[in-house]
CSV table of C-alpha atoms and ligand atoms in Angstrom, one decimal:
chain,number,residue,atom,x,y,z
T,1,MET,CA,101.3,93.7,72.4
T,2,LYS,CA,101.7,90.8,74.0
T,3,ILE,CA,102.2,91.9,77.9
T,4,SER,CA,102.2,90.1,81.4
T,5,VAL,CA,101.5,92.4,84.6
T,6,ILE,CA,102.9,90.4,88.1
T,7,GLY,CA,101.2,91.0,90.6
T,8,CYS,CA,96.9,91.4,90.6
T,9,GLY,CA,96.0,93.2,93.0
T,10,TYR,CA,94.8,96.8,92.6
T,11,LEU,CA,97.4,98.2,90.6
T,12,GLY,CA,97.8,95.4,88.8
T,13,ALA,CA,94.3,94.6,88.1
T,14,VAL,CA,93.4,97.2,86.8
T,15,HIS,CA,96.3,98.0,84.8
T,16,ALA,CA,96.1,94.2,83.1
T,17,ALA,CA,92.4,95.2,82.0
T,18,SER,CA,93.3,98.8,80.8
T,19,MET,CA,96.0,98.1,78.5
T,20,ALA,CA,94.1,94.8,77.1
T,21,LYS,CA,91.2,98.2,76.1
T,22,LEU,CA,94.3,99.8,74.4
T,23,GLY,CA,94.4,96.7,72.4
T,24,HIS,CA,97.1,94.9,73.7
T,25,ASP,CA,97.1,90.9,74.4
T,26,VAL,CA,97.4,90.1,78.2
T,27,VAL,CA,98.2,88.1,81.0
T,28,GLY,CA,97.8,88.8,84.2
T,29,VAL,CA,99.6,86.9,86.6
T,30,ASP,CA,99.7,87.4,90.5
T,31,VAL,CA,99.8,83.9,92.9
T,32,ASP,CA,96.8,84.1,94.7
T,33,ALA,CA,94.4,81.5,93.1
T,34,ASP,CA,91.3,82.9,94.6
T,35,LYS,CA,91.5,86.5,93.3
T,36,VAL,CA,93.5,84.8,90.0
T,37,ALA,CA,89.6,83.2,89.7
T,38,SER,CA,87.7,85.5,90.1
T,39,LEU,CA,89.7,87.6,88.1
T,40,SER,CA,89.1,85.1,85.7
T,41,ALA,CA,85.2,85.2,85.9
T,42,GLY,CA,85.0,88.8,85.4
T,43,GLN,CA,84.8,90.1,89.0
T,44,ALA,CA,87.3,92.8,90.3
T,45,PRO,CA,87.7,91.0,93.2
T,46,PHE,CA,87.6,95.3,94.8
T,47,PHE,CA,85.5,98.0,94.3
T,48,GLU,CA,86.4,100.6,91.4
T,49,PRO,CA,83.9,101.9,88.9
T,50,ASP,CA,83.6,100.6,85.5
T,51,LEU,CA,86.0,97.3,86.1
T,52,PRO,CA,84.0,94.4,85.9
T,53,GLU,CA,82.6,96.4,82.2
T,54,LEU,CA,86.4,95.8,81.7
T,55,LEU,CA,86.9,93.1,82.4
T,56,LEU,CA,84.1,91.5,80.3
T,57,GLU,CA,84.8,93.5,77.6
T,58,ALA,CA,88.2,92.0,77.2
T,59,GLY,CA,87.5,88.7,75.9
T,60,ASP,CA,89.9,86.7,74.8
T,61,SER,CA,92.7,89.9,74.9
T,62,LEU,CA,92.8,89.4,78.5
T,63,ARG,CA,93.7,86.2,80.8
T,64,PHE,CA,94.4,86.1,84.2
T,65,THR,CA,96.9,82.8,86.1
T,66,THR,CA,98.7,81.9,88.5
T,67,GLU,CA,101.4,80.1,86.5
T,68,MET,CA,104.4,82.5,85.9
T,69,ALA,CA,105.1,80.1,82.4
T,70,ASP,CA,102.1,81.3,81.2
T,71,LEU,CA,104.0,84.9,80.4
T,72,ASN,CA,106.7,82.9,77.9
T,73,THR,CA,105.1,84.4,75.0
T,74,ALA,CA,104.5,87.9,76.2
T,75,THR,CA,107.7,90.2,75.7
T,76,VAL,CA,107.0,93.1,78.1
T,77,HIS,CA,106.1,92.9,81.7
T,78,PHE,CA,104.8,94.7,84.0
T,79,VAL,CA,105.6,94.8,88.0
T,80,ALA,CA,102.4,95.9,89.5
T,81,VAL,CA,102.8,94.1,93.2
T,82,GLY,CA,102.8,95.9,96.8
T,83,THR,CA,105.3,97.7,99.0
T,84,PRO,CA,103.3,98.1,101.7
T,85,GLN,CA,105.1,99.2,104.8
T,86,GLN,CA,107.2,97.2,107.3
T,87,GLN,CA,105.9,96.0,110.2
T,88,GLY,CA,107.6,98.1,113.1
T,89,SER,CA,109.2,100.1,110.8
T,90,ASN,CA,108.2,103.1,108.5
T,91,ALA,CA,109.9,101.4,105.7
T,92,ALA,CA,108.8,100.2,102.1
T,93,ASP,CA,108.7,95.9,102.5
T,94,LEU,CA,110.3,95.0,99.3
T,95,ARG,CA,109.9,92.0,99.2
T,96,PHE,CA,107.2,91.3,96.7
T,97,VAL,CA,109.2,93.3,93.9
T,98,ASP,CA,112.2,91.6,94.6
T,99,ALA,CA,110.4,88.3,94.7
T,100,ALA,CA,108.7,88.9,91.8
T,101,ILE,CA,112.0,89.7,89.7
T,102,GLU,CA,113.6,86.7,90.6
T,103,SER,CA,110.1,84.5,89.0
T,104,LEU,CA,110.2,86.1,86.5
T,105,LEU,CA,114.0,86.1,85.9
T,106,GLU,CA,113.9,82.4,84.2
T,107,HIS,CA,111.3,83.3,81.9
T,108,LEU,CA,113.0,86.5,80.4
T,109,LYS,CA,114.5,86.4,77.1
T,110,PRO,CA,116.5,88.9,75.2
T,111,GLY,CA,115.3,91.6,74.0
T,112,ASP,CA,112.5,91.6,76.6
T,113,LEU,CA,111.5,94.5,78.9
T,114,VAL,CA,110.7,94.2,82.1
T,115,VAL,CA,109.0,97.4,83.6
T,116,GLY,CA,108.3,98.5,87.0
T,117,LYS,CA,105.3,100.0,88.1
T,118,SER,CA,105.5,99.5,92.3
T,119,THR,CA,106.0,102.3,94.3
T,120,VAL,CA,109.8,101.1,95.6
T,121,PRO,CA,112.2,103.6,97.9
T,122,VAL,CA,114.4,105.2,95.5
T,123,GLY,CA,117.5,102.9,94.0
T,124,THR,CA,116.2,100.4,93.8
T,125,ALA,CA,115.5,100.6,90.2
T,126,ALA,CA,119.3,100.4,89.4
T,127,ARG,CA,119.4,97.2,91.9
T,128,LEU,CA,116.6,95.2,89.8
T,129,ALA,CA,118.1,96.1,86.5
T,130,GLU,CA,121.6,94.2,87.2
T,131,ARG,CA,119.5,91.5,87.5
T,132,VAL,CA,116.7,91.8,84.7
T,133,GLU,CA,119.9,92.3,82.6
T,134,THR,CA,121.6,89.1,83.3
T,135,THR,CA,119.1,87.4,81.0
T,136,GLY,CA,119.3,89.9,78.2
T,137,ALA,CA,116.1,91.5,78.7
T,138,ARG,CA,116.0,95.4,80.0
T,139,LEU,CA,114.3,97.6,82.7
T,140,ALA,CA,112.3,100.8,82.7
T,141,TRP,CA,110.7,102.3,85.6
T,142,ASN,CA,107.4,103.2,84.8
T,143,PRO,CA,105.5,104.9,87.8
T,144,GLU,CA,101.7,104.8,88.1
T,145,PHE,CA,99.9,108.2,89.4
T,146,LEU,CA,96.3,106.1,89.6
T,147,ARG,CA,93.6,107.2,92.2
T,148,GLU,CA,91.4,105.1,93.7
T,149,GLY,CA,87.9,105.3,92.2
T,150,PHE,CA,89.0,107.4,89.0
T,151,ALA,CA,91.8,104.2,88.4
T,152,ILE,CA,90.0,103.6,84.9
T,153,LYS,CA,90.2,106.5,83.3
T,154,ASP,CA,93.8,107.8,85.3
T,155,THR,CA,95.3,104.9,83.4
T,156,LEU,CA,93.7,105.0,80.0
T,157,THR,CA,94.2,109.1,80.0
T,158,PRO,CA,96.7,109.8,82.3
T,159,ASP,CA,98.0,113.5,82.5
T,160,ARG,CA,101.3,112.6,81.9
T,161,LEU,CA,104.2,109.7,81.3
T,162,VAL,CA,107.8,109.1,83.2
T,163,TYR,CA,109.3,106.7,81.9
T,164,GLY,CA,112.6,106.2,84.2
T,165,VAL,CA,115.3,104.0,82.2
T,166,ARG,CA,118.9,102.7,81.9
T,167,PRO,CA,122.1,105.3,82.3
T,168,GLY,CA,122.8,106.1,78.9
T,169,GLY,CA,119.7,106.2,77.6
T,170,ASP,CA,117.2,102.9,76.3
T,171,SER,CA,115.3,103.9,73.0
T,172,ASP,CA,114.0,100.8,72.1
T,173,ALA,CA,112.6,100.7,75.4
T,174,VAL,CA,111.0,104.2,75.0
T,175,ALA,CA,109.7,102.7,71.3
T,176,THR,CA,107.9,100.3,73.5
T,177,LEU,CA,106.3,102.0,75.7
T,178,ASP,CA,105.0,104.7,73.3
T,179,GLU,CA,103.7,101.3,71.4
T,180,ILE,CA,101.8,100.5,74.8
T,181,TYR,CA,100.8,104.3,75.1
T,182,ALA,CA,99.8,105.3,71.9
T,183,THR,CA,96.4,106.2,72.6
T,184,ALA,CA,98.0,108.5,75.2
T,185,ILE,CA,101.0,110.0,72.9
T,186,ALA,CA,98.6,111.1,70.7
T,187,ALA,CA,96.7,112.5,72.7
T,188,ASN,CA,99.9,114.8,73.7
T,189,THR,CA,99.7,113.3,76.7
T,190,PRO,CA,103.2,115.4,78.2
T,191,ARG,CA,105.8,112.6,78.0
T,192,ILE,CA,108.9,112.8,80.4
T,193,VAL,CA,112.2,110.2,79.5
T,194,THR,CA,114.4,110.2,82.4
T,195,ASP,CA,117.1,108.0,84.8
T,196,TYR,CA,115.7,105.3,87.2
T,197,ALA,CA,116.5,107.5,89.9
T,198,THR,CA,114.4,110.4,89.4
T,199,ALA,CA,111.0,108.2,87.8
T,200,GLU,CA,111.0,106.7,91.2
T,201,LEU,CA,111.5,110.2,93.0
T,202,VAL,CA,108.8,111.5,91.1
T,203,LYS,CA,106.2,109.1,92.5
T,204,VAL,CA,107.2,109.7,96.2
T,205,SER,CA,107.6,113.2,96.0
T,206,ALA,CA,103.9,113.6,94.4
T,207,ASN,CA,102.3,111.7,97.3
T,208,ALA,CA,104.3,113.4,99.4
T,209,PHE,CA,103.9,116.9,97.7
T,210,LEU,CA,100.0,115.8,98.2
T,211,ALA,CA,100.3,115.0,102.0
T,212,THR,CA,101.2,117.4,102.8
T,213,LYS,CA,99.2,120.3,101.0
T,214,ILE,CA,96.2,117.9,103.0
T,215,SER,CA,98.4,118.4,106.0
T,216,PHE,CA,99.1,121.8,105.8
T,217,ILE,CA,95.2,123.0,105.2
T,218,ASN,CA,94.2,120.3,108.3
T,219,ALA,CA,97.0,122.6,110.5
T,220,MET,CA,95.2,126.0,109.5
T,221,SER,CA,92.2,124.3,110.7
T,222,GLU,CA,93.3,123.7,114.4
T,223,ILE,CA,94.0,127.7,113.9
T,224,ALA,CA,90.5,127.7,112.9
T,225,GLU,CA,89.1,126.0,115.7
T,226,VAL,CA,91.0,128.3,118.8
T,227,THR,CA,90.2,131.1,117.0
T,228,GLY,CA,86.7,131.0,115.2
T,229,ALA,CA,87.7,131.3,111.7
T,230,ASP,CA,86.5,128.8,109.0
T,231,VAL,CA,88.7,126.7,107.1
T,232,THR,CA,86.3,126.0,104.3
T,233,GLN,CA,86.4,130.0,103.2
T,234,LEU,CA,90.2,130.1,104.2
T,235,ALA,CA,90.3,127.0,101.7
T,236,ASP,CA,88.2,128.3,98.8
T,237,ALA,CA,90.1,132.1,99.1
T,238,ILE,CA,93.4,130.5,99.4
T,239,GLY,CA,92.6,128.2,96.6
T,240,LEU,CA,91.1,131.3,94.0
T,241,ASP,CA,95.0,131.7,94.0
T,242,ASP,CA,96.3,129.8,90.8
T,243,ARG,CA,99.7,128.8,92.3
T,244,ILE,CA,98.0,127.7,95.6
T,245,GLY,CA,95.6,125.8,93.4
T,246,ARG,CA,91.9,125.0,95.2
T,247,LYS,CA,92.9,121.3,94.9
T,248,PHE,CA,93.7,118.8,97.7
T,249,LEU,CA,92.9,121.4,99.6
T,250,ASN,CA,89.9,120.3,101.4
T,251,ALA,CA,90.3,119.4,105.2
T,252,GLY,CA,88.5,117.0,107.6
T,253,LEU,CA,89.6,114.2,108.3
T,254,GLY,CA,92.8,114.0,106.3
T,255,PHE,CA,94.4,111.2,104.8
T,256,GLY,CA,94.7,107.3,104.3
T,257,GLY,CA,94.8,104.1,101.9
T,258,GLY,CA,97.2,102.5,100.9
T,259,CYS,CA,99.1,104.7,99.0
T,260,LEU,CA,99.9,108.2,100.6
T,261,PRO,CA,100.3,107.1,104.7
T,262,LYS,CA,102.9,104.6,103.6
T,263,ASP,CA,104.4,106.3,101.1
T,264,ILE,CA,105.9,109.8,102.8
T,265,ARG,CA,106.9,107.2,106.1
T,266,GLY,CA,108.7,104.8,103.3
T,267,PHE,CA,110.1,108.2,101.5
T,268,MET,CA,111.9,109.1,105.3
T,269,ALA,CA,113.5,105.7,105.6
T,270,ARG,CA,115.0,106.1,103.0
T,271,ALA,CA,116.2,109.5,103.1
T,272,GLU,CA,117.5,108.3,106.7
T,273,GLU,CA,119.4,105.7,104.7
T,274,LEU,CA,120.6,107.8,102.6
T,275,GLY,CA,122.1,109.7,105.5
T,276,VAL,CA,119.8,113.2,104.1
T,277,ASP,CA,116.8,112.8,106.9
T,278,GLN,CA,116.6,116.5,107.6
T,279,ALA,CA,115.6,117.0,104.6
T,280,LEU,CA,112.6,115.4,104.8
T,281,SER,CA,111.9,115.8,108.8
T,282,PHE,CA,108.8,118.3,107.5
T,283,LEU,CA,106.9,115.3,106.7
T,284,SER,CA,107.1,113.3,110.4
T,285,GLU,CA,104.9,117.1,111.2
T,286,VAL,CA,102.7,115.7,107.8
T,287,ASP,CA,102.6,112.6,109.4
T,288,ALA,CA,101.4,114.1,113.1
T,289,ILE,CA,99.4,116.5,111.9
T,290,ASN,CA,96.9,114.2,109.9
T,291,LEU,CA,97.0,111.5,112.5
T,292,ARG,CA,96.2,114.6,114.9
T,293,ARG,CA,92.7,114.7,113.7
T,294,ARG,CA,91.5,111.2,114.2
T,295,SER,CA,92.3,112.7,117.8
T,296,ARG,CA,90.2,115.6,116.8
T,297,MET,CA,87.3,113.7,115.6
T,298,VAL,CA,87.0,111.8,119.0
T,299,ASP,CA,87.2,114.2,121.0
T,300,LEU,CA,84.2,116.6,119.0
T,301,THR,CA,82.3,113.7,118.8
T,302,ARG,CA,82.9,113.8,123.2
T,303,GLU,CA,82.3,117.3,123.3
T,304,VAL,CA,79.0,116.5,121.3
T,305,VAL,CA,77.4,114.0,123.5
T,306,GLY,CA,78.2,116.2,126.7
T,307,GLY,CA,81.8,115.2,127.9
T,308,ASP,CA,81.0,111.0,128.1
T,309,LEU,CA,80.6,108.7,125.1
T,310,GLU,CA,79.9,105.8,127.6
T,311,GLY,CA,77.1,104.5,126.5
T,312,LYS,CA,75.8,107.1,123.6
T,313,ARG,CA,75.1,105.6,121.1
T,314,ILE,CA,76.4,106.5,117.3
T,315,ALA,CA,76.1,106.6,114.0
T,316,VAL,CA,79.0,105.9,111.9
T,317,LEU,CA,78.3,107.6,108.0
T,318,GLY,CA,81.2,106.3,106.1
T,319,LEU,CA,84.5,103.8,106.8
T,320,ALA,CA,86.1,103.9,103.5
T,321,PHE,CA,89.6,105.9,103.2
T,322,LYS,CA,87.5,107.9,100.9
T,323,PRO,CA,84.4,107.8,98.9
T,324,ASP,CA,84.1,105.4,95.8
T,325,SER,CA,86.5,102.8,97.3
T,326,ASP,CA,85.7,99.6,99.4
T,327,ASP,CA,89.6,100.3,100.8
T,328,VAL,CA,89.5,100.7,104.0
T,329,ARG,CA,93.7,100.6,104.8
T,330,ASP,CA,94.4,102.9,107.0
T,331,SER,CA,90.8,104.0,106.7
T,332,PRO,CA,90.8,107.6,109.7
T,333,ALA,CA,87.0,106.8,109.4
T,334,LEU,CA,87.5,103.0,110.6
T,335,ASP,CA,90.2,104.4,113.2
T,336,VAL,CA,87.6,106.8,114.7
T,337,ALA,CA,85.0,104.4,114.9
T,338,THR,CA,86.6,101.9,116.6
T,339,ARG,CA,87.9,104.7,118.6
T,340,LEU,CA,84.9,105.7,119.4
T,341,VAL,CA,84.1,101.9,120.3
T,342,ALA,CA,86.4,101.5,123.1
T,343,GLU,CA,85.7,104.9,124.8
T,344,GLY,CA,82.5,102.6,125.3
T,345,ALA,CA,79.9,104.2,122.2
T,346,ILE,CA,77.3,101.5,121.1
T,347,VAL,CA,78.5,102.2,117.7
T,348,THR,CA,76.7,101.8,114.3
T,349,ALA,CA,78.5,102.0,111.4
T,350,THR,CA,77.3,101.9,107.1
T,351,ASP,CA,79.3,102.6,103.8
T,352,PRO,CA,77.7,102.1,100.3
T,353,GLN,CA,81.1,99.8,99.4
T,354,ALA,CA,83.3,99.3,102.8
T,355,ILE,CA,81.2,97.2,104.9
T,356,GLU,CA,83.0,93.9,103.9
T,357,THR,CA,86.0,95.2,103.7
T,358,ALA,CA,85.9,96.7,107.2
T,359,ARG,CA,83.8,94.4,108.9
T,360,ARG,CA,86.8,92.0,107.9
T,361,ARG,CA,89.1,93.8,109.8
T,362,ASN,CA,87.1,95.1,112.6
T,363,PRO,CA,84.6,92.4,113.2
T,364,GLU,CA,83.6,93.7,116.8
T,365,LEU,CA,81.5,97.0,115.2
T,366,THR,CA,77.4,97.2,114.5
T,367,TYR,CA,77.5,97.1,110.4
T,368,VAL,CA,74.3,98.1,109.0
T,369,ALA,CA,73.3,98.4,105.2
T,370,THR,CA,72.0,101.9,105.1
T,371,ALA,CA,72.4,105.4,107.1
T,372,ALA,CA,68.8,105.8,108.1
T,373,GLU,CA,69.4,102.3,109.5
T,374,ALA,CA,72.7,103.4,111.3
T,375,ALA,CA,71.2,106.9,112.5
T,376,ARG,CA,68.2,105.2,114.3
T,377,ASP,CA,67.9,106.5,117.7
T,378,ALA,CA,71.5,108.2,117.4
T,379,ASP,CA,72.4,111.0,120.1
T,380,ALA,CA,75.3,111.7,117.2
T,381,VAL,CA,75.9,111.1,113.8
T,382,VAL,CA,79.3,111.2,112.1
T,383,LEU,CA,80.1,111.7,108.5
T,384,LEU,CA,83.7,110.5,108.3
T,385,THR,CA,84.2,109.8,104.6
T,386,GLU,CA,81.9,111.7,102.2
T,387,TRP,CA,80.0,109.5,99.6
T,388,ARG,CA,77.4,111.5,97.4
T,389,ASP,CA,75.1,109.7,99.8
T,390,TYR,CA,75.8,111.2,102.7
T,391,LYS,CA,76.3,114.2,101.2
T,392,THR,CA,72.9,115.0,99.3
T,393,LEU,CA,71.3,113.4,102.7
T,394,ASP,CA,67.9,115.3,103.6
T,395,PRO,CA,68.4,117.0,107.0
T,396,ALA,CA,64.7,117.1,107.4
T,397,GLU,CA,64.5,113.0,107.0
T,398,LEU,CA,67.4,112.1,109.4
T,399,ALA,CA,65.8,114.4,112.1
T,400,GLU,CA,63.3,111.9,112.2
T,401,SER,CA,65.6,108.4,113.0
T,402,VAL,CA,67.7,109.9,115.8
T,403,ASN,CA,67.7,110.2,119.2
T,404,VAL,CA,69.3,113.7,118.9
T,405,ARG,CA,70.0,115.6,116.1
T,406,ALA,CA,73.4,116.6,116.8
T,407,ILE,CA,75.4,115.9,113.5
T,408,VAL,CA,79.9,115.8,112.9
T,409,ASP,CA,81.0,116.3,109.7
T,410,GLY,CA,84.5,115.4,109.8
T,411,ARG,CA,85.0,116.2,106.0
T,412,ASN,CA,83.5,119.4,105.4
T,413,CYS,CA,81.0,118.3,103.1
T,414,LEU,CA,77.3,119.4,104.3
T,415,ASN,CA,76.3,122.6,104.3
T,416,PRO,CA,75.9,123.9,107.9
T,417,VAL,CA,72.6,126.7,107.4
T,418,ALA,CA,70.9,123.7,106.1
T,419,TRP,CA,71.2,121.5,108.8
T,420,ARG,CA,71.1,123.9,112.0
T,421,GLU,CA,67.9,125.2,109.7
T,422,ALA,CA,66.6,122.1,110.3
T,423,GLY,CA,67.1,122.0,114.2
T,424,TRP,CA,70.5,120.1,113.7
T,425,LEU,CA,73.3,121.0,116.1
T,426,TYR,CA,76.3,121.5,113.5
T,427,ARG,CA,79.9,120.8,114.2
T,428,ALA,CA,82.5,119.9,111.7
T,429,LEU,CA,87.0,120.3,111.6
T,430,GLY,CA,87.4,123.8,111.4
T,431,ARG,CA,84.4,125.0,111.6
T,432,PRO,CA,83.1,127.4,114.3
T,433,GLN,CA,80.3,127.1,116.1
T,434,HIS,CA,78.1,130.4,114.8
T,435,ALA,CA,77.0,130.2,111.4
T,436,PRO,CA,79.6,131.2,108.8
T,437,VAL,CA,79.0,134.4,107.0
T,438,ALA,CA,77.3,133.7,103.3
T,439,VAL,CA,79.2,133.0,100.8
T,440,SER,CA,78.4,135.2,98.1
F,501,UGA,C1,97.1,108.2,95.8
F,501,UGA,C2,97.6,109.5,94.6
F,501,UGA,O1,96.0,110.8,94.4
F,501,UGA,C3,97.3,109.3,93.5
F,501,UGA,O2,97.9,109.9,92.6
F,501,UGA,C4,98.2,108.0,93.5
F,501,UGA,O3,99.2,107.1,92.3
F,501,UGA,C5,98.0,106.8,94.6
F,501,UGA,O4,97.7,107.6,95.4
F,501,UGA,C6,98.7,106.0,94.6
F,501,UGA,O5,99.9,106.4,95.5
F,501,UGA,O6,98.7,104.7,93.5
F,501,UGA,P1,94.6,107.2,96.2
F,501,UGA,O7,95.8,106.8,97.4
F,501,UGA,O8,94.1,107.1,95.5
F,501,UGA,O9,95.6,107.9,94.9
F,501,UGA,O10,94.2,108.5,97.2
F,501,UGA,P2,93.9,110.5,97.1
F,501,UGA,O11,92.4,110.9,95.8
F,501,UGA,O12,95.0,110.6,96.9
F,501,UGA,O13,92.9,111.3,98.5
F,501,UGA,C7,93.8,110.2,99.6
F,501,UGA,C8,93.1,110.3,100.8
F,501,UGA,O14,93.7,111.9,100.8
F,501,UGA,C9,92.1,110.1,101.9
F,501,UGA,O15,91.8,109.8,102.1
F,501,UGA,C10,91.3,111.5,100.9
F,501,UGA,O16,90.7,111.5,102.0
F,501,UGA,C11,92.4,111.9,101.4
F,501,UGA,N1,92.1,113.8,100.7
F,501,UGA,C12,92.3,113.6,99.7
F,501,UGA,C13,91.9,114.4,101.6
F,501,UGA,O17,91.8,114.1,103.4
F,501,UGA,N2,91.5,116.3,101.1
F,501,UGA,C14,91.9,116.3,99.9
F,501,UGA,O18,91.6,117.7,99.8
F,501,UGA,C15,91.6,115.2,99.2
């Protein structure tokens, strides 16, 4: 099919490349000429495993442009622009979505299908449909559930497809989307056809649930910290109940990134507009628990270096909001690093992929390429993003670089026994100071 993708940021670039991989003829449109130039040259403007290969592999079936007019031959138009948090408010900023739809209108032909992918407040699709339908085109809402780091896989083999269509149903839109996702449909991927509001809510409520699950286990961390319990064993034990499940129960520094934090806030803001703010007031607790973990991490680091961070050398391992990403938007790791600096610590930070993105936001931090360099003469090492490189660090080898063998594991991803046996003071969020009972 001939497809356009409007907005070639994280979501759009991945979607465009994945649609080309599925055999469609795709044009990606973005107002950012640098981004378009980079994508056209087969270079991803951000780190995402497998994306560069897909961009190169696509050949003529994938083009990028800044000209809206270049999408005239496409009949399906995906809208994949960002919906960041508004400055000074919890609400989502819909400027980019509105601008994308408005500039699309003059290029739409009767029978075209516009497909919303951006995460929007419930009610947005119904409003935009009125604009789109003035051209004889139709609107569907098809939320995206991809995770950074697994974005290509999540797009090519999604665990579900959700189509929100106009009131009264839209069999043409459903048939078109089925044709686009023919590979996933053939693999029996569950597909839910629903109304606009439900489709919009599926996306934000899924992210709200995931955020709640993380904050739940982090709240248990707070209890574990005052009772001497071990939150990782607690998570393992409750996670064995398949009604609960072990996924997304990793206690630690909490969630960040461009989605979960702003989506729960945008959801609360929308509920307030709808007069049902009480329904989501628990999400403000979810947000608060999440942010408290960052403060606790700083407290623990201060404690480990003897009560005062002033002049202490701290090695920061990890800056990205999660591994396999160079994204530092609302990154708990970067936040902790800057708070340590604010207390007078001499921070040397590293990350396998996110040094450049972090440097753009926080040029005042000192960045080095490797964990060993960051750890040189350190009074404490803090692990803030659970990259594989850090999970597999050899405690004996790292001990050769540091001044003091002290590590604070902000992601509960190291083996305390191995680190303690190598002579390290090992501290972690939600775990006892003594060695935990061996897990059988
Ligand atoms: C999230 C959702 O998982 C996707 O389904 C959704 O499509 C996406 O947002 C979006 O709205 O576009 P993503 O932001 O890539 O994806 O990251 P996640 O893998 O969900 O992780 C979010 C944060 O939670 C990270 O900071 C991670 O470190 C943290 N996390 C995750 C935990 O602290 N504990 C866990 O057990 C799991």
